[in-house]
Amino acid sequence: MNTIKHTPAMGWNSWNTFSEKIDEELLRSSADAIVSLGLRDAGYEYVVIDDCWSLKRRGSKGDLVADPAKFPSGMKALADYIHGKGLKFGIYSCAGTRTCADYPASFEHEFQDAETFASWGVDYLKYDYCFKPAGIPGNVLYRRMNAALRNCGRPILFSACNWGADNVYEWIRTTGAHSFRSTGDIQDNWTSVEKLFKSQIGKEPYTGAYCHSDLDMLIVGMKGRSENSWIALGGCTDEEYRTHFSLWAIYGSPLMIGCDIRNMSDATKETLMNKDVIAINQDAECRGAYCVPQWNNPEQAMTMVKPLSDGGYALCMVNFGDAPSQVSVQFWDIGLTSSQHKGLSLYDCWSHEDIGAFADGYADTIAPHACRLFRGKVVDI
Ligand code: GLA
């Protein structure tokens, strides 16, 4: 029985901040913080260990072995701890011969590894694409792991990660994956947010229920802190993190926190726990957001529009540029005509207020790297 929810996954992943420096104490204290800070109640449920958790070689029976120096109590005990907190446990492997950080990966061990994961109580598998044999198509490798996961006796969310390579959009849904990384690796700076997000504009038809386009883990709250100097590059302002979160949410990306949740500022908590933004991400129909470019500044200013299951729309007016820009959305562009007396009443998801009903459109001057995120309801005007 498939008990995996059809909306984007939410949780925390160790990679962005900790990379190779992971151990069971980090995982336990992060799970504790998810519960005590209210993140679990806000919807974050998966606690995921990324790369570097195993020994560099498989055991004598070909099994993956958790590194006893990092996980002395073993993975089953860690999973039990995480489950005891009302959370779910995720782990990482790779479709190639080695993982991206050069640990053993699952090529030709798919069924064996899925059984190992199930015996530990794993609920989520991130599945990477490094060291992939060139002669075997990616869709075959993801189908293989899907077959293994679907038959291991436990529901395991299958989070594919091939960075948008090999036209993944065209085949990923057929593999059974629940999400697919559509972008390369994120870095903790605005340039990376802009580059990753813009690379997915126009590809919104490929995301949807049970197979979401994953724009990569969130950098919200990292503030340049990471064990990984390539990711740490720069940091963002709180405003930039809000824009990043708004964009990932409206696009329908999984929301996997990447900062150290045990040391979050109030601004970071407020961003990550904004219920109105999360509700847009978790909308039951899971439609992708399309882009309405700003007519006089189309490269930098735009409104992303996501049709919602209640008949309304989420609208994110964003300015990627370095100078303030006008952003205006004509409701004509989203299917509403004032000649037929239809307009939108707008609720601001960051100030949490209704700002009124509008007939033909809405315009504002948006600060650099900022956005406004609205929930719009169709009204008679
Ligand atoms: C790849 C993935 C990252 C991370 C690392 C781990 O680069 O895209 O998200 O999992 O591998 O080595």
GROMACS .gro file of N, CA, C and O in nm, residues 78 164 184 200 369:
model
   20
   78LEU      N    1   1.888   0.472   1.533
   78LEU     CA    2   1.864   0.612   1.495
   78LEU      C    3   1.723   0.629   1.437
   78LEU      O    4   1.650   0.723   1.472
  164GLY      N    5   1.866   1.743  -1.330
  164GLY     CA    6   1.808   1.787  -1.458
  164GLY      C    7   1.878   1.730  -1.580
  164GLY      O    8   1.846   1.766  -1.693
  184GLY      N    9   2.125   2.182  -1.061
  184GLY     CA   10   2.255   2.150  -1.001
  184GLY      C   11   2.255   2.191  -0.855
  184GLY      O   12   2.155   2.239  -0.802
  200GLN      N   13   1.432   2.686  -1.424
  200GLN     CA   14   1.311   2.602  -1.426
  200GLN      C   15   1.188   2.677  -1.477
  200GLN      O   16   1.078   2.620  -1.483
  369HIS      N   17   1.590   4.188  -0.520
  369HIS     CA   18   1.595   4.052  -0.463
  369HIS      C   19   1.478   4.025  -0.366
  369HIS      O   20   1.486   3.934  -0.285
   0.00000   0.00000   0.00000
